[in-house]
Coordinates of C-alpha atoms and ligand atoms in Angstrom, one line a residue:
X1 CA 123.6 223.6 115.2
X2 CA 121.4 223.4 118.2
X3 CA 121.5 226.3 120.7
X4 CA 121.7 226.2 124.5
X5 CA 118.0 227.2 124.7
X6 CA 116.6 224.4 122.5
X7 CA 114.6 222.3 125.0
X8 CA 116.0 218.8 125.5
X9 CA 115.5 215.7 127.7
X10 CA 118.6 215.7 129.9
X11 CA 119.8 213.0 132.2
X12 CA 122.0 214.1 135.1
X13 CA 123.7 211.2 137.1
X14 CA 124.7 212.2 140.6
X15 CA 122.2 214.9 140.2
X16 CA 121.3 215.1 143.9
X17 CA 125.0 215.8 144.8
X18 CA 126.7 219.1 145.3
X19 CA 127.5 219.9 141.6
X20 CA 124.7 217.9 140.2
X21 CA 122.0 219.7 142.1
X22 CA 123.2 223.1 140.8
X23 CA 123.4 221.8 137.4
X24 CA 119.9 220.3 137.6
X25 CA 118.6 223.7 138.8
X26 CA 120.2 225.6 136.0
X27 CA 118.8 223.1 133.4
X28 CA 115.3 223.1 134.9
X29 CA 115.3 226.9 134.8
X30 CA 116.3 226.9 131.2
X31 CA 113.1 224.8 130.4
X32 CA 114.7 221.4 129.8
X33 CA 113.2 218.1 130.9
X34 CA 115.6 217.0 133.5
X35 CA 115.9 213.5 134.8
X36 CA 118.0 213.4 138.0
X37 CA 119.4 210.0 138.9
X38 CA 121.2 209.3 142.2
X39 CA 121.8 206.5 144.7
X40 CA 122.1 209.1 147.5
X41 CA 125.5 207.9 148.7
X42 CA 126.7 211.5 149.2
X43 CA 123.8 213.2 147.5
X44 CA 120.7 214.3 149.3
X45 CA 117.0 214.6 148.4
X46 CA 116.9 218.0 150.0
X47 CA 119.5 219.3 147.5
X48 CA 116.8 219.1 144.8
X49 CA 113.7 219.3 147.0
X50 CA 112.9 222.8 145.6
X51 CA 112.7 221.2 142.1
X52 CA 110.4 218.3 142.9
X53 CA 107.2 220.2 142.1
X54 CA 108.5 221.5 138.8
X55 CA 106.8 219.6 135.9
X56 CA 110.1 219.4 133.9
X57 CA 112.0 217.7 136.8
X58 CA 112.0 214.0 137.9
X59 CA 114.1 212.3 140.5
X60 CA 114.9 208.6 140.4
X61 CA 116.9 206.5 142.9
X62 CA 119.3 204.4 140.9
X63 CA 122.8 203.1 141.1
X64 CA 124.7 203.7 137.8
X65 CA 126.7 200.6 138.2
X66 CA 123.5 198.8 137.0
X67 CA 122.1 199.5 133.5
X68 CA 119.5 202.2 133.1
X69 CA 116.8 202.3 130.3
X70 CA 115.5 205.8 129.7
X71 CA 115.0 208.1 126.7
X72 CA 117.1 211.3 126.7
X73 CA 119.0 213.6 124.3
X74 CA 122.0 214.5 126.5
X75 CA 123.7 212.9 129.5
X76 CA 125.8 214.6 132.2
X77 CA 127.7 211.8 134.0
X78 CA 128.5 213.1 137.5
X79 CA 127.7 210.1 139.6
X80 CA 130.7 209.4 141.9
X81 CA 131.7 210.5 145.4
X82 CA 134.3 213.3 145.0
X83 CA 135.6 213.8 148.6
X84 CA 138.6 211.6 149.6
X85 CA 136.9 210.4 152.8
X86 CA 133.8 209.3 150.8
X87 CA 135.5 207.7 147.9
X88 CA 137.9 205.9 150.2
X89 CA 135.0 204.6 152.4
X90 CA 134.2 201.8 149.9
X91 CA 137.0 202.0 147.3
X92 CA 135.8 199.0 145.2
X93 CA 132.4 200.7 144.9
X94 CA 134.2 203.9 143.8
X95 CA 136.0 202.2 141.0
X96 CA 132.8 200.3 139.9
X97 CA 130.9 203.6 139.9
X98 CA 133.4 205.3 137.6
X99 CA 134.1 202.3 135.4
X100 CA 130.7 200.3 135.3
X101 CA 128.9 203.6 135.5
X102 CA 130.7 204.9 132.4
X103 CA 130.1 201.7 130.5
X104 CA 126.4 201.8 131.3
X105 CA 126.0 205.5 130.5
X106 CA 128.0 205.2 127.3
X107 CA 125.9 202.3 126.3
X108 CA 122.8 204.3 126.9
X109 CA 124.2 207.2 124.9
X110 CA 125.1 204.8 122.1
X111 CA 121.7 203.4 121.8
X112 CA 120.0 206.8 122.0
X113 CA 122.8 208.6 119.8
X114 CA 122.8 211.1 122.8
X115 CA 125.6 213.5 123.5
X116 CA 127.4 212.6 126.7
X117 CA 129.7 214.6 129.1
X118 CA 132.0 213.1 131.7
X119 CA 132.7 214.8 134.9
X120 CA 136.4 214.0 135.0
X121 CA 138.9 215.4 137.4
X122 CA 142.2 217.1 138.0
X123 CA 143.1 213.8 139.9
X124 CA 143.9 212.3 136.6
X125 CA 147.1 214.3 136.8
X126 CA 147.8 212.7 140.3
X127 CA 150.7 214.5 142.1
X128 CA 151.8 216.5 139.0
X129 CA 155.4 217.3 138.0
X130 CA 154.0 220.0 135.4
X131 CA 152.6 223.2 136.8
X132 CA 150.2 224.5 135.9
X133 CA 148.5 221.4 134.5
X134 CA 147.7 221.3 130.9
X135 CA 145.5 218.7 129.1
X136 CA 148.5 217.3 127.3
X137 CA 150.1 216.2 130.5
X138 CA 149.6 212.5 131.1
X139 CA 149.9 212.7 134.9
X140 CA 151.6 211.0 137.8
X141 CA 149.3 208.7 139.6
X142 CA 150.1 206.0 142.1
X143 CA 148.1 203.0 140.8
X144 CA 148.1 201.1 144.1
X145 CA 147.7 204.1 146.6
X146 CA 144.6 205.0 148.6
X147 CA 143.5 207.6 146.0
X148 CA 143.8 205.2 143.1
X149 CA 140.2 203.9 143.3
X150 CA 139.1 207.4 142.3
X151 CA 142.1 208.6 140.1
X152 CA 142.4 205.4 138.1
X153 CA 138.6 204.9 138.0
X154 CA 138.3 208.3 136.4
X155 CA 141.3 207.7 134.1
X156 CA 139.6 204.4 132.9
X157 CA 136.3 206.3 132.4
X158 CA 138.2 208.8 130.2
X159 CA 139.6 205.8 128.2
X160 CA 136.1 204.4 127.8
X161 CA 134.8 207.7 126.6
X162 CA 137.5 208.1 124.0
X163 CA 137.2 204.5 122.8
X164 CA 133.4 204.9 122.4
X165 CA 134.2 208.1 120.4
X166 CA 136.7 206.3 118.2
X167 CA 134.9 203.0 117.8
X168 CA 131.3 204.1 117.8
X169 CA 131.4 207.7 116.7
X170 CA 129.8 208.9 120.0
X171 CA 129.6 212.6 120.7
X172 CA 131.6 212.9 123.9
X173 CA 132.8 215.8 126.2
X174 CA 135.3 215.1 128.8
X175 CA 135.8 217.9 131.4
X176 CA 138.5 217.8 134.0
X177 CA 137.1 219.6 137.0
X178 CA 139.5 221.2 139.5
X179 CA 138.5 221.8 143.1
X180 CA 135.1 223.4 143.1
X181 CA 133.2 224.6 146.2
X182 CA 130.0 226.3 147.2
X183 CA 126.6 225.8 148.9
X184 CA 125.3 222.3 149.3
X185 CA 128.6 220.7 150.1
X186 CA 127.9 218.3 153.0
X187 CA 129.0 219.8 156.4
X188 CA 130.8 216.4 157.0
X189 CA 132.0 216.3 153.4
X190 CA 135.6 216.2 154.4
X191 CA 136.8 218.5 151.7
X192 CA 138.9 221.4 152.7
X193 CA 136.5 224.4 152.0
X194 CA 133.5 222.9 153.8
X195 CA 135.7 221.6 156.6
X196 CA 137.3 224.9 157.3
X197 CA 134.1 226.9 157.1
X198 CA 132.2 224.5 159.4
X199 CA 135.1 224.4 161.9
X200 CA 135.3 228.2 161.9
X201 CA 131.5 228.7 162.3
X202 CA 131.6 226.1 165.3
X203 CA 134.6 228.0 166.8
X204 CA 136.5 224.7 166.5
X205 CA 140.2 224.4 165.6
X206 CA 141.0 224.4 161.9
X207 CA 142.6 221.1 160.9
X208 CA 145.5 221.6 158.5
X209 CA 146.9 218.4 157.0
X210 CA 150.7 218.6 156.6
X211 CA 152.3 222.0 157.0
X212 CA 149.6 223.8 154.9
X213 CA 152.0 224.7 152.1
X214 CA 150.3 222.5 149.6
X215 CA 148.3 224.5 147.0
X216 CA 144.9 224.2 145.4
X217 CA 142.9 226.4 143.1
X218 CA 139.3 226.8 144.0
X219 CA 136.4 227.5 141.6
X220 CA 133.0 228.6 142.6
X221 CA 130.2 226.3 141.7
X222 CA 128.2 228.6 139.5
X223 CA 131.2 229.2 137.2
X224 CA 131.8 225.5 136.9
X225 CA 128.2 224.7 136.0
X226 CA 128.3 227.4 133.4
X227 CA 131.4 225.7 132.0
X228 CA 129.8 222.3 131.9
X229 CA 126.8 223.6 129.9
X230 CA 129.1 225.4 127.5
X231 CA 131.1 222.2 127.0
X232 CA 128.0 220.2 126.3
X233 CA 127.0 222.8 123.7
X234 CA 130.4 222.9 122.0
X235 CA 130.8 221.8 118.4
X236 CA 130.5 218.0 117.8
X237 CA 134.2 217.7 117.0
X238 CA 135.2 219.1 120.4
X239 CA 135.7 216.2 122.7
X240 CA 138.1 217.6 125.3
X241 CA 139.6 216.6 127.6
X242 CA 139.4 220.3 128.8
X243 CA 140.4 221.6 132.1
X244 CA 137.8 223.6 134.1
X245 CA 138.7 225.5 137.3
X246 CA 139.8 228.7 138.7
X247 CA 143.6 229.4 138.2
X248 CA 143.9 231.4 141.4
X249 CA 146.3 229.3 143.4
X250 CA 146.4 229.5 147.2
X251 CA 148.1 227.4 149.9
X252 CA 145.9 225.5 152.3
X253 CA 147.2 227.6 155.3
X254 CA 146.3 230.8 153.4
X255 CA 142.8 229.4 152.8
X256 CA 142.4 228.7 156.5
X257 CA 143.4 232.3 157.4
X258 CA 141.0 233.7 154.9
X259 CA 138.1 231.6 156.2
X260 CA 138.8 232.6 159.8
X261 CA 138.8 236.2 158.8
X262 CA 135.6 236.0 156.7
X263 CA 133.8 234.2 159.5
X264 CA 135.3 236.4 162.2
X265 CA 136.2 233.3 164.2
X266 CA 138.8 232.8 166.9
X267 CA 139.7 229.3 165.7
X268 CA 143.4 228.2 166.0
X269 CA 145.2 226.3 163.3
X270 CA 146.1 222.8 164.3
X271 CA 148.4 220.5 162.2
X272 CA 147.5 216.9 161.3
X273 CA 149.5 214.3 159.3
X274 CA 149.3 214.8 155.4
X275 CA 147.2 212.0 153.9
X276 CA 149.1 209.6 151.6
X277 CA 149.5 210.7 148.0
X278 CA 148.1 214.2 148.8
X279 CA 149.2 216.2 145.7
X280 CA 151.5 219.0 146.5
X281 CA 150.4 221.6 144.0
X282 CA 147.4 222.0 141.7
X283 CA 146.4 224.8 139.3
X284 CA 144.7 224.4 136.0
X285 CA 145.9 225.9 132.7
X286 CA 142.5 226.9 131.3
X287 CA 143.7 228.3 127.9
X288 CA 141.8 225.6 126.0
X289 CA 138.5 226.4 127.8
X290 CA 139.1 230.0 127.2
X291 CA 139.8 229.7 123.5
X292 CA 137.6 226.8 122.5
X293 CA 134.6 227.5 124.8
X294 CA 135.0 231.2 125.6
X295 CA 134.8 230.1 129.2
X296 CA 136.5 231.4 132.3
X297 CA 135.5 231.8 135.9
X298 CA 134.3 235.2 137.1
X299 CA 133.6 234.6 140.8
X300 CA 136.4 235.8 143.1
X301 CA 137.5 233.5 146.0
X302 CA 136.2 236.1 148.5
X303 CA 132.8 236.3 146.9
X304 CA 132.5 232.6 146.6
X305 CA 133.6 231.8 150.1
X306 CA 131.2 234.5 151.5
X307 CA 128.3 232.9 149.8
X308 CA 129.4 229.5 151.0
X309 CA 129.8 230.8 154.6
X310 CA 126.2 232.4 154.3
X311 CA 124.9 229.0 153.2
X312 CA 126.4 227.1 156.1
X313 CA 125.2 229.8 158.5
X314 CA 121.6 229.3 157.3
X315 CA 122.0 225.5 158.0
X316 CA 122.0 226.5 161.7
X317 CA 124.1 225.5 164.5
X318 CA 123.7 221.8 164.0
X319 CA 124.9 222.3 160.5
Ligands
LIG401 P1 129.1 214.7 145.4 O1 129.6 213.6 146.2 O2 128.4 215.8 146.1 O3 128.2 214.2 144.2 C1 128.3 212.9 143.7 C2 126.9 212.4 143.5 O4 127.0 211.1 142.9 C3 126.1 212.2 144.8 O5 124.8 212.7 144.7 C4 126.1 210.6 145.0 O6 125.1 210.2 145.8 C5 126.1 210.2 143.6 N1 126.5 208.8 143.4 C6 127.7 208.2 143.8 N2 127.8 207.0 143.4 C7 126.7 206.7 142.7 C8 126.2 205.6 141.9 N3 126.9 204.5 142.0 N4 125.0 205.7 141.3 C9 124.3 206.8 141.3 N5 124.7 207.9 141.9 C10 125.9 207.9 142.6 O7 130.4 215.3 144.6 P2 130.5 216.6 143.6 O8 131.5 217.5 144.1 O9 129.1 217.0 143.3 O10 131.0 215.8 142.3 C11 130.2 215.5 141.2 C12 131.2 215.0 140.1 O11 132.1 215.9 139.7 C13 131.9 213.7 140.5 O12 131.9 212.8 139.4 C14 133.3 214.2 140.8 O13 134.2 213.1 140.6 C15 133.4 215.3 139.9 N6 134.4 216.3 140.3 C16 134.1 217.1 141.4 C17 135.0 218.0 141.8 C18 134.8 219.1 142.9 O14 135.7 219.7 143.3 N7 133.6 219.2 143.4 C19 136.3 218.0 141.3 C20 136.7 217.1 140.3 C21 135.6 216.2 139.8
LIG402 N1 142.9 219.5 153.8 C1 143.3 220.0 155.1 N2 142.4 220.0 156.1 C2 141.1 219.5 156.0 C3 140.8 218.9 154.8 C4 141.7 219.0 153.7 O1 144.4 220.5 155.2 O2 140.4 219.5 157.0 C5 143.9 219.6 152.8 C6 144.1 218.2 152.0 O3 145.1 217.5 152.6 C7 144.5 218.7 150.6 C8 143.7 220.0 150.4 O4 143.3 220.4 151.7 O5 145.9 219.0 150.6 C9 142.5 219.7 149.6 O6 141.8 218.7 150.1 P1 140.3 218.2 149.6 O7 140.1 216.9 150.2 O8 139.4 219.3 149.6 O9 140.6 217.9 148.0 P2 141.8 217.3 147.1 O10 142.9 216.8 148.0 O11 141.0 216.1 146.5 O12 142.1 218.3 146.2

């Protein structure tokens, strides 16, 4: 069986985005030939600027809804906006990115006999009735709501991955990622951790949607990237789906208070309407990742938030 350190040619779609850029960095450091493909919708060239002069890194502008002809051994398929404001901006394109993107990347993997990993999401569980969420739970998604372009797109992508596995014997890994945060989130990303930190640093009010009693469980980016790499190197008969996230559950209001304290801000909490179909509770059951991949997050929320605050501080007042 191959080891994590065997040098490989690796394609990362969405590689200039938040998670993708950290993944590219880790793979380049490990000595792999990394091909980063991105259409720069929510990704930025500056996220991978420090890798551009590395001989084993290449950046290509490409939209995964169109076919791609390259030669690689492994594919991490991360291309897709992840923040609700971004994926709802052009919902048709979001579904196309998930579905056509999956078809194109699976077709590429089939031709190359390459291993392929899908960055799926806890959103496949929708607004869940089961808590914490286990991989066996089929979910509760509104198929016609404003989150459906993302949720159903990702669900359909999972279907495609499993059909390519059953029908064509492809080596697949489906990872359901729960809320992950860290440096290189966009300041205007819209997701809760970056919103709260940026608002606190600017001394602005913190916008809580709803009454702030909804929960999420936040995973620091380094832990998640470690998990993705472990999943890629799991035995060929391990397909997932496997949950990855940090089971530490916290309400949105508690998160706001923690951020205010860390930043030392004088921001007030202000309450805004809860967006449609916003899940009430979310927390991963990670027993499968623990037993099958020997993976679990190790970064505490305080440490991860502090690193993220430091990153946004370095970005300066304009953020
Ligand atoms: P992100 O928005 O920072 O990254 C997505 C990247 O994909 C961006 O660089 C964007 O420009 C690129 N992209 C979008 N559409 C594309 C297209 N058609 N062709 C090529 N590139 C395209 O978000 P992220 O948080 O880094 O998320 C990465 C992946 O992980 C996504 O697939 C997302 O669904 C998944 N995920 C993330 C989280 C999280 O909390 N961060 C949770 C669950 C799932
Ligand atoms: N949220 C909030 N204020 C913000 C941004 C988000 O209260 O400024 C809430 C949002 O309604 C949701 C939670 O924080 O309940 C997480 O939102 P995010 O967009 O980060 O991720 P997702 O809803 O996809 O988990």
